[in-house]
Structure formats: structure tokens, C-alpha cells
Coordinates of C-alpha atoms in Angstrom, one line a residue:
X1 CA 2.4 23.4 25.2
X2 CA -1.3 24.6 24.7
X3 CA -1.9 27.7 22.8
X4 CA -4.0 30.6 24.2
X5 CA -7.0 29.3 22.3
X6 CA -6.6 25.9 23.7
X7 CA -6.2 27.2 27.2
X8 CA -9.5 29.1 26.7
X9 CA -11.2 26.1 25.5
X10 CA -10.3 24.2 28.6
X11 CA -10.7 26.9 31.2
X12 CA -13.7 29.3 30.0
X13 CA -17.3 28.4 29.8
X14 CA -18.8 29.4 26.5
X15 CA -21.8 31.9 27.1
X16 CA -23.4 31.4 23.8
X17 CA -23.1 28.2 21.8
X18 CA -25.0 25.9 19.4
X19 CA -26.6 22.8 20.8
X20 CA -26.0 19.6 18.9
X21 CA -29.5 18.9 19.2
X22 CA -30.3 21.9 16.9
X23 CA -27.8 20.7 14.2
X24 CA -28.9 18.7 11.3
X25 CA -25.5 18.4 9.8
X26 CA -22.1 20.1 9.1
X27 CA -21.8 21.0 5.4
X28 CA -18.4 22.6 4.9
X29 CA -15.5 24.4 6.5
X30 CA -13.3 27.4 5.8
X31 CA -10.5 29.5 7.2
X32 CA -11.5 33.1 7.9
X33 CA -9.1 35.7 9.2
X34 CA -7.1 32.9 10.8
X35 CA -10.0 31.3 12.4
X36 CA -11.7 28.0 11.4
X37 CA -15.3 28.2 10.6
X38 CA -18.0 25.5 9.7
X39 CA -21.1 25.8 7.8
X40 CA -24.0 24.0 9.7
X41 CA -27.5 23.3 8.7
X42 CA -30.1 23.8 11.5
X43 CA -32.5 21.3 12.6
X44 CA -35.5 23.8 12.5
X45 CA -37.7 22.5 9.7
X46 CA -41.3 21.7 10.3
X47 CA -42.6 18.6 8.3
X48 CA -44.2 20.7 5.7
X49 CA -41.2 22.6 5.0
X50 CA -38.8 21.4 2.4
X51 CA -35.0 21.0 3.0
X52 CA -34.2 23.7 0.3
X53 CA -35.4 26.2 2.8
X54 CA -33.3 25.1 5.8
X55 CA -31.3 27.6 7.6
X56 CA -27.6 27.3 7.2
X57 CA -24.9 29.4 8.9
X58 CA -21.1 29.8 9.5
X59 CA -19.7 29.5 13.1
X60 CA -16.4 29.7 14.7
X61 CA -15.3 26.7 16.7
X62 CA -15.9 28.3 20.1
X63 CA -19.6 28.4 19.3
X64 CA -19.6 24.7 18.4
X65 CA -17.7 23.2 21.6
X66 CA -20.8 21.2 22.1
X67 CA -20.8 19.8 18.7
X68 CA -17.2 18.3 18.6
X69 CA -18.4 15.0 17.9
X70 CA -20.3 16.3 14.8
X71 CA -17.2 18.0 13.7
X72 CA -15.2 14.9 14.2
X73 CA -17.6 12.9 12.0
X74 CA -17.5 15.6 9.3
X75 CA -13.7 15.4 9.2
X76 CA -13.7 11.6 9.0
X77 CA -16.2 11.6 6.3
X78 CA -14.1 13.8 4.3
X79 CA -11.1 11.4 4.6
X80 CA -13.0 8.2 4.3
X81 CA -13.3 8.2 0.5
X82 CA -9.5 8.1 0.1
X83 CA -8.5 6.4 3.4
X84 CA -10.0 2.8 4.1
X85 CA -10.5 2.0 7.7
X86 CA -10.1 -1.4 9.4
X87 CA -13.2 -3.0 10.9
X88 CA -13.6 -5.1 13.9
X89 CA -16.3 -7.7 14.2
X90 CA -18.0 -9.2 17.3
X91 CA -15.5 -11.2 19.6
X92 CA -16.0 -14.8 20.0
X93 CA -17.9 -16.1 23.0
X94 CA -16.6 -15.6 26.1
X95 CA -15.6 25.5 25.9
X96 CA -14.0 28.2 23.9
X97 CA -13.5 31.8 23.8
X98 CA -16.0 34.1 25.3
X99 CA -17.2 37.0 22.9
X100 CA -20.0 39.4 23.1
X101 CA -22.5 39.8 20.3
X102 CA -25.7 41.5 19.4
X103 CA -29.1 40.0 20.2
X104 CA -29.8 39.3 16.4
X105 CA -27.1 38.7 13.8
X106 CA -26.6 37.2 10.4
X107 CA -29.0 39.5 8.6
X108 CA -27.6 38.9 5.2
X109 CA -24.9 41.4 5.2
X110 CA -21.3 40.1 4.8
X111 CA -20.9 39.7 8.5
X112 CA -19.8 36.5 10.0
X113 CA -22.0 35.1 12.8
X114 CA -19.4 35.8 15.4
X115 CA -19.8 39.5 14.9
X116 CA -16.5 40.2 13.0
X117 CA -16.7 41.9 9.7
X118 CA -15.6 39.8 6.9
X119 CA -13.2 42.7 5.9
X120 CA -11.4 42.7 9.2
X121 CA -7.7 43.0 8.7
X122 CA -6.2 40.2 10.6
X123 CA -3.8 37.3 10.1
X124 CA -3.9 36.1 6.5
X125 CA -3.2 32.7 4.7
X126 CA -3.7 31.5 1.3
X127 CA -7.2 30.3 2.1
X128 CA -8.0 33.8 3.7
X129 CA -7.0 35.2 0.1
X130 CA -9.3 32.8 -1.4
X131 CA -12.2 33.8 0.9
X132 CA -11.9 37.4 -0.2
X133 CA -12.5 36.2 -3.8
X134 CA -15.4 34.1 -2.8
X135 CA -17.4 36.4 -0.5
X136 CA -20.3 34.7 1.2
X137 CA -22.8 35.8 3.8
X138 CA -22.8 34.5 7.4
X139 CA -26.4 33.1 7.4
X140 CA -28.7 31.7 4.7
X141 CA -32.6 31.6 5.0
X142 CA -33.0 33.0 8.4
X143 CA -31.6 34.9 11.2
X144 CA -29.8 33.8 14.5
X145 CA -30.6 34.9 18.0
X146 CA -29.0 34.5 21.5
X147 CA -31.4 32.8 23.9
X148 CA -30.7 31.4 27.3
X149 CA -27.1 30.9 26.6
X150 CA -27.9 29.2 23.2
X151 CA -27.6 30.2 19.6
X152 CA -31.0 29.8 18.1
X153 CA -31.8 29.9 14.3
X154 CA -35.4 31.2 13.3
X155 CA -37.2 32.0 10.1
X156 CA -37.6 35.5 9.0
X157 CA -39.2 37.4 6.2
X158 CA -36.9 40.4 6.5
X159 CA -35.7 41.6 3.2
X160 CA -32.2 41.5 4.2
X161 CA -32.2 37.8 4.6
X162 CA -30.3 35.9 2.1
X163 CA -32.4 33.3 0.3
X164 CA -30.7 30.3 -1.3
X165 CA -31.5 26.7 -2.0
X166 CA -30.0 25.0 0.9
X167 CA -29.6 21.7 -1.1
X168 CA -27.1 23.6 -3.2
X169 CA -24.8 24.2 -0.2
X170 CA -21.8 23.8 -0.1
X171 CA -21.3 25.3 -3.5
X172 CA -18.4 24.2 -5.6
X173 CA -16.5 27.4 -4.5
X174 CA -17.0 26.4 -1.0
X175 CA -15.8 22.9 -1.6
X176 CA -12.6 24.2 -3.3
X177 CA -12.1 26.7 -0.4
X178 CA -12.6 23.8 2.1
X179 CA -9.9 21.7 0.2
X180 CA -7.2 24.2 0.8
X181 CA -8.5 25.2 4.4
X182 CA -6.7 24.0 7.4
X183 CA -8.6 22.0 10.2
X184 CA -5.8 21.8 12.6
X185 CA -7.8 23.9 15.2
X186 CA -10.8 21.7 15.0
X187 CA -8.5 18.7 15.4
X188 CA -6.9 20.2 18.5
X189 CA -10.4 20.9 20.0
X190 CA -11.4 17.4 19.4
X191 CA -8.4 16.0 21.0
X192 CA -8.9 18.3 24.0
X193 CA -12.5 17.2 24.2
X194 CA -11.6 13.5 24.4
X195 CA -8.9 14.2 26.9
X196 CA -11.4 15.8 29.1
X197 CA -13.3 12.4 28.9
X198 CA -10.3 10.7 30.2
X199 CA -10.3 12.6 33.4
X200 CA -13.3 10.5 34.6
X201 CA -10.7 7.5 35.2
X202 CA -7.5 7.7 37.0
X203 CA -4.1 6.7 35.5
X204 CA -5.3 7.1 31.9
X205 CA -3.9 9.2 29.1
X206 CA -4.0 9.6 25.2
X207 CA -1.0 9.6 23.0
X208 CA -0.8 10.1 19.2
X209 CA 2.5 10.4 17.3
X210 CA 1.1 9.2 14.1
X211 CA -1.4 11.9 13.1
X212 CA -3.8 14.5 14.5
X213 CA -6.8 12.4 15.1
X214 CA -8.5 11.3 18.4
X215 CA -10.8 8.3 19.3
X216 CA -14.4 8.8 18.6
X217 CA -16.2 11.4 20.8
X218 CA -19.4 9.3 20.7
X219 CA -17.6 7.0 23.3
X220 CA -17.9 7.7 27.0
X221 CA -15.9 6.1 30.0
X222 CA -17.8 4.3 32.7
X223 CA -16.7 2.6 35.9
X224 CA -19.2 -0.2 36.1
X225 CA -21.6 -2.0 33.8
X226 CA -24.7 -0.3 32.7
X227 CA -27.8 -2.5 32.5
X228 CA -30.1 -2.3 29.5
X229 CA -33.6 -3.0 28.9
X230 CA -34.9 -6.4 30.2
X231 CA -31.5 -7.1 32.0
X232 CA -31.9 -7.9 35.7
X233 CA -28.7 -7.5 38.0
X234 CA -28.9 -8.3 41.6
X235 CA -28.2 -5.6 44.1
X236 CA -24.7 -6.1 45.7
X237 CA -26.5 -6.2 49.2
X238 CA -27.9 -9.6 48.3
X239 CA -24.8 -11.2 47.3
X240 CA -24.1 -14.3 49.6
X241 CA -20.9 -13.7 51.5
X242 CA -18.5 -15.9 53.7
X243 CA -18.9 -16.2 57.2
X244 CA -15.3 -16.8 58.6
X245 CA -13.1 -14.0 59.3
X246 CA -9.7 -14.6 57.8
X247 CA -6.3 -14.4 59.3
X248 CA -3.9 -11.7 58.2
X249 CA -1.4 -14.3 56.6
X250 CA -4.2 -16.2 54.9
X251 CA -2.3 -19.5 54.4
X252 CA 1.3 -18.4 54.1
X253 CA 0.6 -15.8 51.5
X254 CA -1.4 -18.0 49.1
X255 CA -4.9 -19.2 49.6
X256 CA -7.6 -18.9 52.0
X257 CA -7.4 -20.5 55.5
X258 CA -10.9 -21.9 54.9
X259 CA -10.6 -23.8 51.6
X260 CA -13.4 -26.1 52.5
X261 CA -15.8 -23.8 54.5
X262 CA -15.4 -20.6 52.4
X263 CA -18.9 -19.8 51.0
X264 CA -17.4 -17.8 48.3
X265 CA -15.3 -20.6 47.0
X266 CA -18.2 -23.1 47.0
X267 CA -18.2 -23.4 43.1
X268 CA -14.3 -22.8 42.8
X269 CA -12.1 -25.4 41.2
X270 CA -11.3 -28.4 43.4
X271 CA -7.9 -28.6 44.9
X272 CA -7.3 -32.2 43.8
X273 CA -3.7 -32.2 45.1
X274 CA -4.8 -31.4 48.5
X275 CA -7.8 -33.8 48.3
X276 CA -5.5 -36.7 47.4
X277 CA -3.2 -36.0 50.3
X278 CA -5.9 -35.5 52.9
X279 CA -8.5 -38.2 51.8
X280 CA -7.2 -40.8 49.2
X281 CA -10.4 -42.7 49.3
X282 CA -12.6 -39.6 48.7
X283 CA -10.2 -38.5 46.0
X284 CA -10.7 -41.8 44.2
X285 CA -14.4 -41.6 44.3
X286 CA -14.2 -37.9 43.0
X287 CA -12.0 -39.1 40.1
X288 CA -14.4 -41.8 39.1
X289 CA -17.4 -39.7 39.3
X290 CA -15.5 -36.9 37.1
X291 CA -14.5 -39.6 34.4
X292 CA -18.2 -40.9 34.3
X293 CA -19.5 -37.4 34.0
X294 CA -21.7 -37.9 37.2
X295 CA -22.9 -35.2 39.4
X296 CA -20.4 -34.3 42.1
X297 CA -21.2 -32.4 45.3
X298 CA -18.1 -30.3 45.8
X299 CA -19.4 -28.4 48.8
X300 CA -17.1 -29.6 51.4
X301 CA -14.2 -30.4 49.2
X302 CA -10.9 -28.1 49.3
X303 CA -10.9 -25.6 46.6
X304 CA -8.1 -23.8 44.9
X305 CA -7.4 -20.1 45.8
X306 CA -7.0 -17.8 42.7
X307 CA -4.3 -15.5 43.7
X308 CA -0.7 -15.5 44.9
X309 CA 0.5 -12.7 47.2
X310 CA 4.3 -11.9 46.7
X311 CA 6.4 -11.6 49.8
X312 CA 8.2 -8.8 48.1
X313 CA 6.7 -5.4 49.3
X314 CA 5.2 -3.5 46.5
X315 CA 4.7 -6.4 44.1
X316 CA 1.1 -7.0 43.1
X317 CA -1.0 -10.2 43.7
X318 CA -0.9 -12.5 40.5
X319 CA -3.1 -15.2 39.1
X320 CA -2.0 -18.6 40.1
X321 CA -0.8 -20.9 37.2
X322 CA -3.7 -23.2 37.6
X323 CA -6.2 -20.5 36.8
X324 CA -4.0 -18.8 34.3
X325 CA -3.6 -21.8 32.2
X326 CA -7.1 -23.7 32.9
X327 CA -9.1 -20.7 32.5
X328 CA -11.5 -21.9 35.3
X329 CA -14.1 -19.3 36.6
X330 CA -12.4 -17.3 39.2
X331 CA -14.5 -16.5 42.4
X332 CA -13.7 -13.5 44.6
X333 CA -15.2 -12.6 48.2
X334 CA -17.7 -9.7 48.1
X335 CA -18.9 -6.6 50.3
X336 CA -21.0 -9.0 52.4
X337 CA -18.1 -11.3 53.5
X338 CA -16.6 -11.3 57.0
X339 CA -13.1 -11.7 55.8
X340 CA -12.7 -7.8 55.7
X341 CA -11.0 -5.5 53.2
X342 CA -7.6 -7.1 53.6
X343 CA -9.0 -10.4 52.1
X344 CA -6.5 -11.5 49.5
X345 CA -9.2 -12.9 47.1
X346 CA -10.4 -9.3 46.3
X347 CA -8.3 -8.2 43.4
X348 CA -10.5 -7.5 40.2
X349 CA -13.3 -5.7 42.1
X350 CA -11.0 -3.3 43.5
X351 CA -10.4 -2.0 39.9
X352 CA -7.5 -1.2 37.7
X353 CA -4.2 -0.4 39.5
X354 CA -1.9 0.1 36.5
X355 CA -1.5 3.2 34.4
X356 CA -2.7 2.8 30.8
X357 CA -2.3 4.9 27.7
X358 CA -4.5 4.8 24.6
X359 CA -2.3 5.4 21.7
X360 CA -2.4 5.5 17.8
X361 CA -0.7 2.5 16.3
X362 CA 1.0 2.7 12.9
X363 CA -1.4 0.4 11.1
X364 CA -4.2 -0.9 13.4
X365 CA -5.9 2.3 14.7
X366 CA -6.0 2.7 18.4
X367 CA -4.4 0.5 20.9
X368 CA -3.4 0.3 24.5
X369 CA -0.1 0.0 26.3
X370 CA 0.9 0.1 30.2
X371 CA 3.2 2.7 31.3
X372 CA 5.0 0.3 33.7
X373 CA 6.2 -3.2 33.6
X374 CA 3.5 -5.9 34.0
X375 CA 4.4 -9.4 35.6
X376 CA 2.9 -12.6 34.6
X377 CA -0.5 -13.1 36.2
X378 CA -1.0 -9.4 37.0
X379 CA -4.5 -8.1 36.7
X380 CA -4.9 -5.3 34.2
X381 CA -8.6 -4.1 33.8
X382 CA -12.0 -5.3 33.1
X383 CA -14.1 -5.1 29.8
X384 CA -17.0 -2.8 30.4
X385 CA -20.2 -1.5 28.6
X386 CA -24.0 -2.0 28.3
X387 CA -25.4 -5.2 29.3
X388 CA -28.2 -6.2 26.8
X389 CA -30.1 -9.2 25.8
X390 CA -28.9 -11.6 23.2
X391 CA -31.9 -10.5 20.9
X392 CA -31.0 -6.9 21.4
X393 CA -27.4 -7.6 20.4
X394 CA -28.7 -9.4 17.2
X395 CA -30.9 -6.4 16.4
X396 CA -27.9 -4.1 16.9
X397 CA -25.8 -6.1 14.5
X398 CA -28.5 -6.4 11.9
X399 CA -29.1 -2.7 12.1
X400 CA -25.6 -1.7 11.1
X401 CA -23.6 -2.4 8.0
X402 CA -22.3 -5.8 7.2
X403 CA -18.7 -4.8 7.9
X404 CA -19.7 -2.6 10.9
X405 CA -17.3 -2.4 13.9
X406 CA -18.6 -4.5 16.8
X407 CA -17.7 -4.4 20.4
X408 CA -20.2 -7.2 21.6
X409 CA -19.0 -9.7 24.1
X410 CA -21.3 -12.7 25.0
X411 CA -21.5 -13.6 28.7
X412 CA -21.8 -17.2 28.0
X413 CA -19.0 -18.9 30.2
X414 CA -21.7 -21.0 32.1
X415 CA -23.8 -22.0 29.0
X416 CA -24.3 -25.8 29.1
X417 CA -23.2 -25.9 32.6
X418 CA -26.3 -24.0 34.1
X419 CA -29.9 -25.3 33.6
X420 CA -32.0 -23.1 31.2
X421 CA -28.9 -20.9 30.3
X422 CA -28.3 -21.0 26.5
X423 CA -26.4 -19.0 23.8
X424 CA -29.8 -17.6 22.8
X425 CA -30.9 -16.1 26.3
X426 CA -27.4 -15.1 27.8
X427 CA -26.6 -11.6 28.2
X428 CA -24.1 -9.5 26.0
X429 CA -21.8 -6.7 26.9
X430 CA -21.9 -3.9 24.2
X431 CA -18.8 -1.7 24.6
X432 CA -19.1 0.3 21.4
X433 CA -20.3 3.7 23.0
X434 CA -19.6 3.2 26.7
X435 CA -16.9 1.2 28.4
X436 CA -13.4 1.5 29.6
X437 CA -9.8 1.5 28.1
X438 CA -9.7 -2.1 27.3
X439 CA -12.4 -1.5 24.6
X440 CA -9.2 -0.1 22.7
X441 CA -7.1 -3.1 23.0
X442 CA -6.1 -4.7 19.7
X443 CA -6.3 -8.4 18.6
X444 CA -3.3 -10.6 18.3
X445 CA -3.1 -14.5 17.4
X446 CA -0.3 -14.7 20.0
X447 CA -1.6 -12.2 22.7
X448 CA 0.2 -11.2 25.9
X449 CA -3.1 -10.8 27.7
X450 CA -6.0 -13.0 28.1
X451 CA -9.7 -12.6 29.4
X452 CA -10.9 -14.5 32.5
X453 CA -14.3 -14.9 34.1
X454 CA -14.5 -13.3 37.5
X455 CA -17.5 -13.5 39.8
X456 CA -18.3 -11.9 43.2
X457 CA -21.9 -13.3 43.1
X458 CA -21.6 -17.0 42.9
X459 CA -25.3 -17.4 42.4
X460 CA -25.5 -15.3 39.3
X461 CA -24.0 -17.0 36.3
X462 CA -25.6 -14.6 33.9
X463 CA -23.5 -11.5 35.0
X464 CA -19.8 -11.6 35.8
X465 CA -16.7 -9.5 34.9
X466 CA -14.5 -10.0 32.0
X467 CA -11.0 -9.5 33.4
X468 CA -7.7 -9.2 31.5
X469 CA -4.6 -10.5 33.1
X470 CA -1.0 -10.7 31.6
X471 CA -0.3 -14.1 30.4
X472 CA 3.5 -13.4 30.8
X473 CA 5.9 -10.6 31.7
X474 CA 5.2 -7.4 29.7
X475 CA 7.7 -4.6 29.5
X476 CA 6.4 -1.0 29.9
X477 CA 5.4 0.5 26.6
X478 CA 4.6 -2.9 24.8
X479 CA 1.2 -2.8 23.2
X480 CA -1.3 -5.0 25.1
X481 CA -3.2 -7.6 23.0
X482 CA -5.7 -10.4 23.4
X483 CA -7.1 -13.0 20.9
X484 CA -10.6 -11.9 19.8
X485 CA -11.5 -15.4 18.9
X486 CA -9.9 -16.8 22.1
X487 CA -8.4 -20.0 20.3
X488 CA -6.4 -22.5 21.8
X489 CA -2.6 -22.2 21.2
X490 CA -1.0 -24.4 18.6
X491 CA 2.6 -25.1 17.5
X492 CA 4.2 -22.7 15.1
X493 CA 4.6 -25.0 12.3
X494 CA 0.9 -25.9 12.6
X495 CA -0.1 -22.3 12.6
X496 CA 1.9 -21.6 9.6
X497 CA 0.2 -24.4 7.5
X498 CA -3.1 -23.1 8.7
X499 CA -2.4 -19.7 7.6
X500 CA -1.2 -20.6 4.2
X501 CA -4.1 -22.9 3.7
X502 CA -6.5 -20.0 4.7
X503 CA -4.8 -17.7 2.2
X504 CA -5.4 -20.1 -0.7
X505 CA -9.0 -20.7 0.3
X506 CA -11.2 -18.7 -2.1
X507 CA -13.8 -18.6 0.7
X508 CA -11.5 -16.1 2.4
X509 CA -11.4 -13.6 -0.5
X510 CA -12.3 -10.2 0.7
X511 CA -12.0 -11.0 4.3
X512 CA -10.2 -8.7 6.6
X513 CA -6.4 -9.5 6.9
X514 CA -5.0 -9.9 10.4
X515 CA -2.2 -7.5 10.8
X516 CA -1.0 -8.7 14.3
X517 CA 2.5 -9.6 12.9
X518 CA 2.7 -12.6 15.2
X519 CA 4.6 -15.8 14.2
X520 CA 1.3 -17.7 14.7
X521 CA -0.8 -15.2 13.0
X522 CA -3.8 -17.0 11.3
X523 CA -3.8 -14.7 8.4
X524 CA -7.5 -13.3 8.9
X525 CA -8.9 -11.6 11.8
X526 CA -12.1 -13.4 11.6
X527 CA -12.8 -17.0 10.2

């Protein structure tokens, strides 16, 4: 149940608050009269002014509701020195309480910036007692004003302004007070802020039974790709669609009744079994050309349909075994097709239909599970993010630390099969700061999900969806996983020998171990 302060945070718009654009950093925290406060350094310095003259001030959480991502980073930095974090590298190809206040405050007297006197008798704690012994002013090197709904810091020559060397903040006394001061209120605010982000998507929730943390507030949820600089994506109105209206039964619940003529299936996998039965001679010619590596015109050959429709009401469509096992590109009809909205090839483009939970795992950070049973071949969701050029992806990798977490996914499925498309000029999806819930799915060497290429625009091999399907039945509440390296499956005894050899190899010293716990675990997350 939410507390009164939490309800206020959700329901009440703050009248005066600090903009994150004005904050240069968060220096320290303390507990004052039962309320958590943070010491911020303002971004108000002209180029000629030294950081020692920076304006710093203490603020209650309700004034910093727009700065929760900065508070989250401050709390994480405090813990990072004693709690190492796991890193993930680039996958392989494929408001608060309203309170009135004076127009100017923080004049150097022992008054906190929210207008309460430091001597106010209120709830007490051990850290409150410590704060009485370490009395500090609310604002240093300037004054604060309320201006157009914002708290603004300005320089002042008023004699009452407390002047300090800002580089000396926080003082040792402040650091000691922070050590014994709770951050539970800030952690709840951070979690509430992230949960508000979740509301952009349906059937998505957050769960943490391990600690009080929340995923990064720098991450935002989107419902479609965002295109970056120098990336071209055709308008859906230009997609080539099929011209034949489909019947309602669509081939006895599996397939299209136009397996040869459907324009959307033009580049789909050839249905060799059907071709053998219908035209043995043409089948032989097709097989011979395939063995010789010759060009094959498959335009009028029968194609394989990707999805099966269950005759049991309420059961979802599933990926047929051929596509699930062979990983052949999947082509769906699009908005310009005459088949209509009941077309059975439209699965991924309709979006996620299953409820997901982002949860804190015991030893691998954040993960994802489904709140209901998934059946083999069921579509889960797509991987989203910003589509960027390969050159930009390289620049972002090089700009970050060597072991920086990376959420880059190369759109290189058609490299070597399409003229002029190479690993160097293909696009890349970056899901670090924007994306969907699949961004939080963890790796496993024996995964229960797998990623597939799904296209609604057959003429554009540069941009397509990366769709996750269940590779076998997954009970509700089971963590969803996929193989970051997308390796071919091997027998268990082979996997064990390879893992032991990898652990003995001196070249792997210092590499990040894999904690997936699978029988066929390769030992290390990245080779």
C-alpha cells in the first residue's frame, strides 16, 4: 500500500521544482526532521567563474521530482565501490507534495530550502540527532528564487549569504551523516517514477523482491523503431502488398490459399514438399540449381506459410516448425494488402499480446518473465531501439568504457545475400536508452526464446523486426532468456568439454563469467 507521500507523488503536480537542466551534480544526502534531503550543485557558473564559487543547496525530494534519474545515479555511485556490477556487451549479429514558500529563501540563516526551520520539532531518528550537532545552512554562495514554476539559483552579494569553497562540499561531517541516513524515500520515488514509464505500454509491470532498486530512469519505452541520423526508412504507404483477398479459412487453418501468387510471400521459403508433389520435374531442376549454387527464380514456386492457427478457440497462432528450426526470414502481409485485417500472416506486426513482468533476479540484474503460460512457437515481443548506422554504432562503443554495457543489435540477416549490403554498411539497433521490455531479457546458453527476422516490407532488407518466439512451452513465471551469441546447439557432452577448455584457457582470464546455470553453459558470456 502506498504511503501518503507516495500518493502525493503520483497524484499532485509540483508547483515549484528544480529542473534537471539546472543541476550540475548531487553531492550528498541527509535526513532532516524525517524527510530525506539532497545537496545539489547548480549549473549556474559562467566560463570565467571557478567551481569553488558554485551555488549549492539542500532540497527535499518533492522539489526534485524531475531529477530522479540524477538521484538514482548518485545512489548507484555510492554503492558501486563496494558492489561490482555485471556488464553486458554487444550481441552477436543477427511529483511530490505541494508547499507554499517565500519568493526568496536560503539567505544564509539556518533555514532549509523548503521553508521549514531546522529547529522544527518533528519526527526524530538517530540521523536527525546527528544533524542537530552538525548544523548547516540551506544554501551556499547564493540565493534561490521561485520563477515560473521553477526553483532558480542566483548569485548574490547580500551579507547574509554563506560563502564556502564549493569544492570542499560535501564536508567530512556531511559524508558521515549521509552514511547513517536512510535513502528509502528516494528509492520509493525512483521506483514510482519508473512505474509511471511502464504505463506507456499495456500488460507490463515491475517486480523486485530482492532489493529496493529500480531499472535505469535514463531508459524510455517506445512502441516502434526510432530512426537516427543518416538512416532511411520507407513510409508504410509505399510497401508492396498482395492483391488477392484471402478466404476466411485460409487453407484449413494453416497457410495462405495463394502460396504461389501472394506478393508478400515472393521471397519466402519454398515449400519443397508441395513442389515435389505438384511438379516433380520442376522440383528436380530446382534441387539441381540449389546444389550448384545457381540463381533460382522462385517467383511462381509454392511458398511456406509461417504460422499455424489452432482450431482450439483462444489459443494463439504459433510459428510452424520449419521456420522455428530453420530460422528462415519470415514475411508477413502489410497494411497495403487486400487480404484484410483477418489475414493469418499478421502476427508480429500486431504487437505483443502477452503480459510481461520486468523483475530483479538474484544474481543477474533485471530479467523478464511472462505472467501466463507460453506455448511453443508463440510470439512474445520485438526488440526495439534507435536505428543507427554501423559507423555510429562503432563510435558509441569506442566512446564508452571497455566493459560498458551494450544493447546494440546488428540488422545483418541479409548480408551476403543482397548486393551492396555488408557488415560495414548495415544498420544497427541501439536499445540502451529507448526500447521495449525485451531489452531486459537475460542471456542463457540453453535459451527458451529465440530471435527471428520478420519483414512486412519485402523490398527493404536493411530494416526488419527482431521478433522473439518461445522455442518450447514456457510455464508462467519462468524467466525468459535468449542466446546473445545465437550459437548453434551442441550435445551436452560437447558443451561440457568446450566449457572446461574455455576455463583453462589463459586468454579467458578476466572475462565475464556466464551465470545462466544451464547444463550446456559455455562458461563465459562472451568469447
